[in-house]
Coordinates of C-alpha atoms in Angstrom, one line a residue:
M120 CA -104.5 -69.1 94.0
T121 CA -100.8 -69.0 94.6
K122 CA -99.0 -68.4 97.7
N123 CA -96.8 -65.5 98.2
V124 CA -93.3 -66.9 98.2
H125 CA -92.5 -64.1 100.6
T126 CA -95.1 -65.4 103.5
L127 CA -93.9 -66.1 106.9
D128 CA -95.0 -68.9 109.2
V129 CA -95.6 -66.6 112.1
Q130 CA -96.6 -69.1 114.4
V131 CA -93.4 -71.4 113.8
L132 CA -91.5 -68.3 114.2
D133 CA -92.4 -66.7 117.2
E134 CA -92.1 -70.2 119.3
Y135 CA -88.4 -70.1 117.7
L136 CA -88.1 -66.3 118.7
K137 CA -89.2 -67.4 122.5
S138 CA -86.9 -70.1 122.9
E139 CA -83.8 -68.3 121.9
I140 CA -84.1 -65.0 123.0
D141 CA -84.7 -64.3 126.5
D142 CA -87.3 -61.1 126.5
F143 CA -88.4 -61.7 123.2
K144 CA -93.1 -61.7 123.7
G145 CA -94.3 -62.8 120.4
I146 CA -95.0 -61.9 117.4
L147 CA -98.4 -59.5 117.7
E148 CA -97.8 -58.1 113.8
S149 CA -95.5 -59.1 111.1
K150 CA -95.3 -56.9 108.1
K151 CA -92.7 -57.2 105.1
F152 CA -91.2 -53.9 104.3
N153 CA -91.8 -52.5 100.5
T154 CA -88.8 -51.7 100.0
G155 CA -85.6 -53.4 99.2
Q156 CA -84.4 -55.5 96.4
S157 CA -82.6 -58.5 97.2
N158 CA -83.4 -59.8 100.6
P159 CA -86.9 -59.5 102.2
T160 CA -87.2 -58.0 105.3
Y161 CA -89.9 -57.8 107.9
L162 CA -91.0 -55.2 111.0
L163 CA -92.0 -57.3 113.9
N164 CA -94.4 -55.9 116.6
S165 CA -94.1 -57.7 119.9
G166 CA -96.4 -55.1 121.4
E167 CA -93.5 -53.6 123.8
K168 CA -90.5 -53.8 121.1
K169 CA -90.0 -53.4 117.5
Y170 CA -87.6 -55.5 115.5
V171 CA -86.6 -56.3 112.3
L172 CA -86.2 -59.6 110.8
R173 CA -84.2 -60.3 107.2
K174 CA -83.6 -63.4 105.6
K175 CA -82.6 -64.9 102.3
P176 CA -85.2 -65.2 99.5
P177 CA -86.6 -68.5 98.3
G178 CA -85.5 -70.1 95.0
K179 CA -82.5 -70.8 93.8
L180 CA -80.3 -67.9 93.9
L181 CA -77.3 -66.4 92.3
P182 CA -73.4 -68.2 93.8
S183 CA -72.4 -65.8 96.8
A184 CA -75.7 -63.7 96.7
H185 CA -77.7 -63.2 99.7
A186 CA -75.3 -63.4 102.4
V187 CA -77.5 -62.2 105.3
D188 CA -75.3 -64.1 107.6
R189 CA -72.2 -61.9 106.5
E190 CA -74.5 -59.1 107.7
Y191 CA -74.7 -60.1 110.8
R192 CA -71.4 -60.9 111.4
V193 CA -70.2 -57.6 110.5
M194 CA -72.7 -55.4 112.0
K195 CA -72.0 -57.5 115.1
A196 CA -68.5 -56.5 115.1
L197 CA -69.3 -52.8 114.3
S198 CA -71.7 -52.7 117.3
N199 CA -69.1 -50.7 119.7
S200 CA -67.5 -48.5 116.7
S201 CA -67.2 -45.3 115.2
V202 CA -69.7 -46.6 112.5
P203 CA -73.7 -46.5 113.7
V204 CA -75.4 -50.3 113.1
P205 CA -78.8 -51.9 114.7
K206 CA -78.1 -53.6 117.8
M207 CA -77.9 -57.7 116.2
L208 CA -79.9 -60.1 118.4
H209 CA -79.7 -63.2 116.8
L210 CA -78.6 -65.8 113.4
C211 CA -80.4 -68.7 112.9
E212 CA -78.7 -70.5 110.4
D213 CA -81.4 -73.5 109.9
D214 CA -83.2 -73.1 106.7
S215 CA -85.9 -74.9 108.1
I216 CA -87.5 -72.8 110.3
I217 CA -89.0 -70.4 108.3
G218 CA -87.1 -71.8 104.8
T219 CA -84.1 -69.7 104.7
I220 CA -81.4 -68.8 106.9
F221 CA -82.0 -65.1 108.9
Y222 CA -81.2 -63.0 111.4
L223 CA -82.8 -60.4 113.7
M224 CA -82.0 -57.0 114.8
E225 CA -83.9 -54.2 116.8
F226 CA -85.7 -51.7 115.0
V227 CA -84.4 -47.8 114.7
E228 CA -86.8 -45.5 114.5
G229 CA -85.7 -42.6 112.7
R230 CA -85.4 -41.2 109.3
I231 CA -84.7 -42.6 105.8
F232 CA -83.7 -39.8 102.8
W233 CA -85.0 -41.9 99.4
D234 CA -84.3 -39.0 97.0
P235 CA -80.5 -37.6 97.1
T236 CA -82.1 -34.2 96.5
L237 CA -83.5 -34.0 100.0
P238 CA -86.6 -32.1 99.7
E239 CA -87.8 -33.2 103.3
V240 CA -85.0 -31.1 104.7
N241 CA -83.8 -27.2 104.0
K242 CA -80.7 -26.1 102.7
E243 CA -78.3 -25.6 105.8
Q244 CA -79.3 -29.6 106.8
R245 CA -78.6 -31.0 103.1
R246 CA -75.0 -29.9 103.2
E247 CA -74.8 -31.2 107.3
I248 CA -76.5 -35.0 106.0
Y249 CA -74.3 -35.0 103.3
E250 CA -70.8 -34.3 105.4
E251 CA -72.0 -36.7 107.9
T252 CA -72.4 -39.5 105.4
N253 CA -68.9 -38.3 104.3
R254 CA -67.6 -38.5 107.8
T255 CA -69.3 -42.2 108.7
L256 CA -67.9 -43.1 105.1
A257 CA -64.3 -42.3 105.8
A258 CA -64.9 -43.2 109.9
L259 CA -65.9 -46.8 108.2
H260 CA -62.5 -47.1 106.1
Q261 CA -60.4 -46.5 109.1
I262 CA -61.8 -49.1 111.4
D263 CA -58.8 -51.7 112.2
I264 CA -59.9 -54.5 110.6
K265 CA -57.8 -56.9 113.1
K266 CA -59.2 -55.2 116.4
L267 CA -62.8 -56.2 115.1
N268 CA -61.8 -59.5 114.4
L269 CA -62.9 -59.6 110.6
E270 CA -59.0 -60.4 108.9
T271 CA -61.2 -63.5 107.3
F272 CA -64.0 -61.5 106.7
G273 CA -62.4 -61.1 102.8
K274 CA -59.9 -61.8 100.8
P275 CA -56.8 -58.6 101.1
G276 CA -55.2 -57.6 97.8
N277 CA -56.3 -57.2 94.4
Y278 CA -60.0 -56.3 95.4
F279 CA -61.0 -54.3 91.9
E280 CA -59.4 -57.6 89.8
R281 CA -61.3 -59.9 91.6
Q282 CA -64.9 -58.0 91.9
V283 CA -64.4 -57.3 88.0
N284 CA -64.2 -60.8 87.8
R285 CA -66.8 -62.0 90.3
W286 CA -69.5 -59.4 88.7
I287 CA -68.9 -60.1 85.0
Q288 CA -70.0 -64.2 86.2
Q289 CA -73.0 -62.2 88.0
Y290 CA -74.1 -60.8 85.7
R291 CA -73.7 -63.3 82.8
A292 CA -75.4 -66.0 85.3
A293 CA -78.6 -63.5 85.3
E294 CA -78.2 -62.1 81.9
T295 CA -81.3 -62.1 79.6
S296 CA -80.2 -59.7 76.6
Q297 CA -77.2 -58.2 75.5
Y298 CA -76.4 -54.7 75.8
K299 CA -73.9 -53.0 73.6
E300 CA -72.4 -50.3 76.5
V301 CA -72.6 -52.8 78.9
E302 CA -70.6 -55.5 76.5
S303 CA -68.1 -52.1 76.1
L304 CA -67.7 -51.3 79.9
I305 CA -66.8 -55.3 80.9
V306 CA -63.7 -55.0 78.1
W307 CA -62.9 -51.6 79.0
L308 CA -62.7 -52.4 82.9
G309 CA -60.4 -55.5 81.8
K310 CA -57.8 -53.4 80.0
N311 CA -57.8 -50.6 82.5
M312 CA -57.0 -52.5 85.9
P313 CA -54.9 -50.2 88.1
K314 CA -52.6 -51.8 89.9
D315 CA -53.1 -52.8 93.5
D316 CA -52.4 -49.6 95.9
G317 CA -52.5 -52.1 99.0
M318 CA -55.2 -50.3 100.4
V319 CA -57.4 -52.7 102.6
S320 CA -60.8 -51.6 104.7
I321 CA -64.4 -52.8 105.5
V322 CA -66.5 -51.9 102.6
H323 CA -70.0 -51.4 103.2
G324 CA -70.3 -52.7 99.1
D325 CA -74.3 -50.1 99.0
Y326 CA -73.3 -47.1 100.4
R327 CA -75.7 -45.1 99.5
L328 CA -78.3 -42.5 101.3
Y329 CA -81.2 -44.8 101.8
N330 CA -79.4 -47.5 103.5
M331 CA -79.1 -45.1 106.7
I332 CA -81.1 -44.6 109.2
F333 CA -81.1 -40.4 110.6
D334 CA -82.3 -39.1 113.7
P335 CA -86.3 -38.0 113.7
K336 CA -84.9 -34.4 113.9
E337 CA -81.3 -34.1 113.9
T338 CA -78.8 -34.7 111.3
Q339 CA -77.0 -37.5 112.6
I340 CA -76.6 -41.5 111.1
L341 CA -78.3 -43.6 113.4
A342 CA -77.4 -46.9 112.1
V343 CA -76.0 -47.7 108.4
L344 CA -78.4 -50.7 107.2
D345 CA -77.8 -53.0 104.2
W346 CA -74.3 -55.0 104.8
E347 CA -74.8 -57.8 102.1
L348 CA -72.7 -57.1 99.8
S349 CA -69.6 -56.0 102.5
T350 CA -66.5 -57.4 102.7
L351 CA -62.9 -56.5 103.1
G352 CA -61.8 -54.5 100.1
H353 CA -60.9 -51.2 98.7
P354 CA -62.4 -48.2 100.2
Y355 CA -62.6 -46.0 97.0
A356 CA -64.9 -48.4 95.9
D357 CA -67.3 -47.5 98.4
L358 CA -67.1 -43.8 97.8
A359 CA -67.7 -44.0 94.3
Y360 CA -70.5 -46.0 94.5
Q361 CA -71.9 -43.1 96.3
C362 CA -71.0 -40.5 94.3
M363 CA -72.1 -42.3 91.3
S364 CA -75.4 -40.0 92.0
W365 CA -73.8 -37.1 90.8
Y366 CA -74.2 -38.9 87.2
V367 CA -77.4 -40.3 87.3
P368 CA -80.6 -38.4 86.2
K369 CA -83.8 -38.9 87.7
I370 CA -85.1 -41.3 86.6
G371 CA -87.6 -43.7 88.8
I372 CA -86.3 -45.8 91.1
T373 CA -83.0 -44.5 90.6
P374 CA -83.3 -40.7 91.3
G375 CA -80.0 -39.2 91.0
L376 CA -78.3 -35.6 91.5
L377 CA -77.1 -35.0 87.4
D378 CA -80.4 -32.6 86.6
A379 CA -80.4 -31.1 90.4
D380 CA -79.4 -27.7 91.1
T381 CA -76.9 -28.7 93.9
V382 CA -75.6 -25.3 94.7
T383 CA -79.1 -23.8 95.2
L384 CA -80.1 -26.9 97.1
G385 CA -77.0 -26.7 99.7
I386 CA -75.9 -30.4 98.3
P387 CA -71.8 -30.7 97.8
S388 CA -70.6 -30.8 94.1
E389 CA -68.8 -34.7 93.5
E390 CA -66.1 -32.7 94.0
E391 CA -66.2 -31.5 97.0
Y392 CA -67.7 -34.6 98.8
V393 CA -64.2 -36.4 97.0
K394 CA -62.3 -33.4 98.6
S395 CA -63.9 -33.7 102.0
Y396 CA -63.2 -37.3 102.1
C397 CA -59.6 -37.3 101.0
Q398 CA -59.1 -34.5 104.1
K399 CA -60.5 -37.0 106.4
M400 CA -58.2 -40.3 104.9
G401 CA -55.1 -37.7 104.8
I402 CA -54.7 -38.3 101.1
S403 CA -54.0 -36.2 98.7
S404 CA -56.1 -37.0 95.7
I405 CA -57.6 -40.1 94.2
P406 CA -56.2 -41.4 90.8
N407 CA -57.8 -43.6 87.9
W408 CA -61.1 -41.7 89.6
S409 CA -62.7 -42.8 86.4
F410 CA -62.1 -46.7 86.6
Y411 CA -63.6 -46.7 90.1
L412 CA -66.8 -44.9 88.8
A413 CA -67.1 -47.5 85.9
F414 CA -66.8 -50.2 87.9
G415 CA -69.1 -48.7 90.3
F416 CA -71.8 -48.8 87.7
F417 CA -70.9 -51.8 86.3
R418 CA -71.5 -53.9 90.0
L419 CA -75.1 -52.4 89.7
A420 CA -75.8 -53.0 86.6
G421 CA -75.3 -56.8 87.6
I422 CA -77.4 -55.7 90.9
A423 CA -79.9 -55.0 88.9
Q424 CA -79.9 -57.4 86.0
G425 CA -79.6 -59.9 89.1
V426 CA -83.1 -58.4 90.9
Y427 CA -85.0 -58.5 86.7
K428 CA -83.7 -61.9 86.6
R429 CA -85.5 -63.2 90.3
S430 CA -88.4 -60.9 89.0
L431 CA -88.8 -62.9 85.7
Q432 CA -88.9 -66.2 87.8
G433 CA -91.1 -64.9 90.5
N434 CA -89.2 -64.9 93.8
A435 CA -87.9 -60.8 93.6
S436 CA -88.3 -59.1 96.6
A437 CA -89.9 -56.1 95.8
D438 CA -93.2 -54.9 93.6
N439 CA -91.3 -53.1 91.2
A440 CA -88.3 -55.6 90.3
K441 CA -89.6 -55.8 86.9
D442 CA -88.7 -52.0 86.3
I443 CA -84.8 -52.4 86.8
G444 CA -84.4 -54.5 83.8
A445 CA -84.7 -51.3 82.0
V446 CA -82.3 -49.7 84.1
V447 CA -79.2 -51.7 83.2
P448 CA -78.1 -50.9 79.6
I449 CA -78.9 -46.9 80.8
L450 CA -76.1 -47.7 83.8
G451 CA -74.1 -48.8 80.7
K452 CA -74.3 -46.0 78.6
I453 CA -73.5 -43.8 81.6
A454 CA -70.5 -45.1 82.7
M455 CA -69.2 -45.4 79.1
S456 CA -70.1 -41.3 78.7
I457 CA -67.7 -41.1 82.3
I458 CA -65.3 -42.9 80.5
K459 CA -65.2 -41.3 77.2
K460 CA -65.3 -37.6 78.8
N461 CA -61.8 -38.7 81.1
N462 CA -59.8 -40.7 78.8

């Protein structure tokens, strides 16, 4: 029988955490979350408290991927800021303990909304939830980087040029088939790179609704999760990445808003959402918007391709990882349709 590559050695982990964390009482139960396509994540129950452990996946990994140490660093820095994050407890960079580096954080009790149409709440709450995500994103992009000692968290300047090149490399490293739409998208991005406007902020990298924990009853965000792709970069990358939902149909693992009656649901349109963000940031509009959207779709295609490649190698984190391969050409097709519509 093949051993599960994501099984934790609970006894070793228990002894280690007791030695490193003063009030840690021991692990009574360990359970892996089924969600999350990248870094395996576990709920640890000590009886008195609950913790979340997040680690790199085992096996051969793509260069610079699965940076749980970067996740820990940025969330630790944001702990007393206007952006809510879980409390960071410990970073272990010794991969001999459980096979990879990992960090431990507090467990935040609350709601996660997986479907952007928000069927669990009413019309008024839907609008409030989207406004809360908008407010939090603008707050993140206005964080004083120097004040949080994050000047070295990424390279300032030429963000999109560097990111396009990086994701082409990541995509090629994980490529299993060639898709016409994705190849056309890669060419278009290279030819339509906007000039660097000097804007630099912390970018989350995967700012989507299901990476946030909301209050059990209210529409307040209690914690923003999954900072693996965070860096210093251009704020429009985050905004466009979230706005991709308005272009995606409800297809399996990538539920979107394209076919939804957003007016009846109480969900803002993409135009309204971008306008609200611009008002908070003190800007009038965003030029080259189709480029930022197209880049977002390409990066998501690169992420999906990486997850699919890991599933073929047997070290993907989520059970439905093999299904993600089919999404890659669809993302390329959507991006090219946006480009053709707006150019």
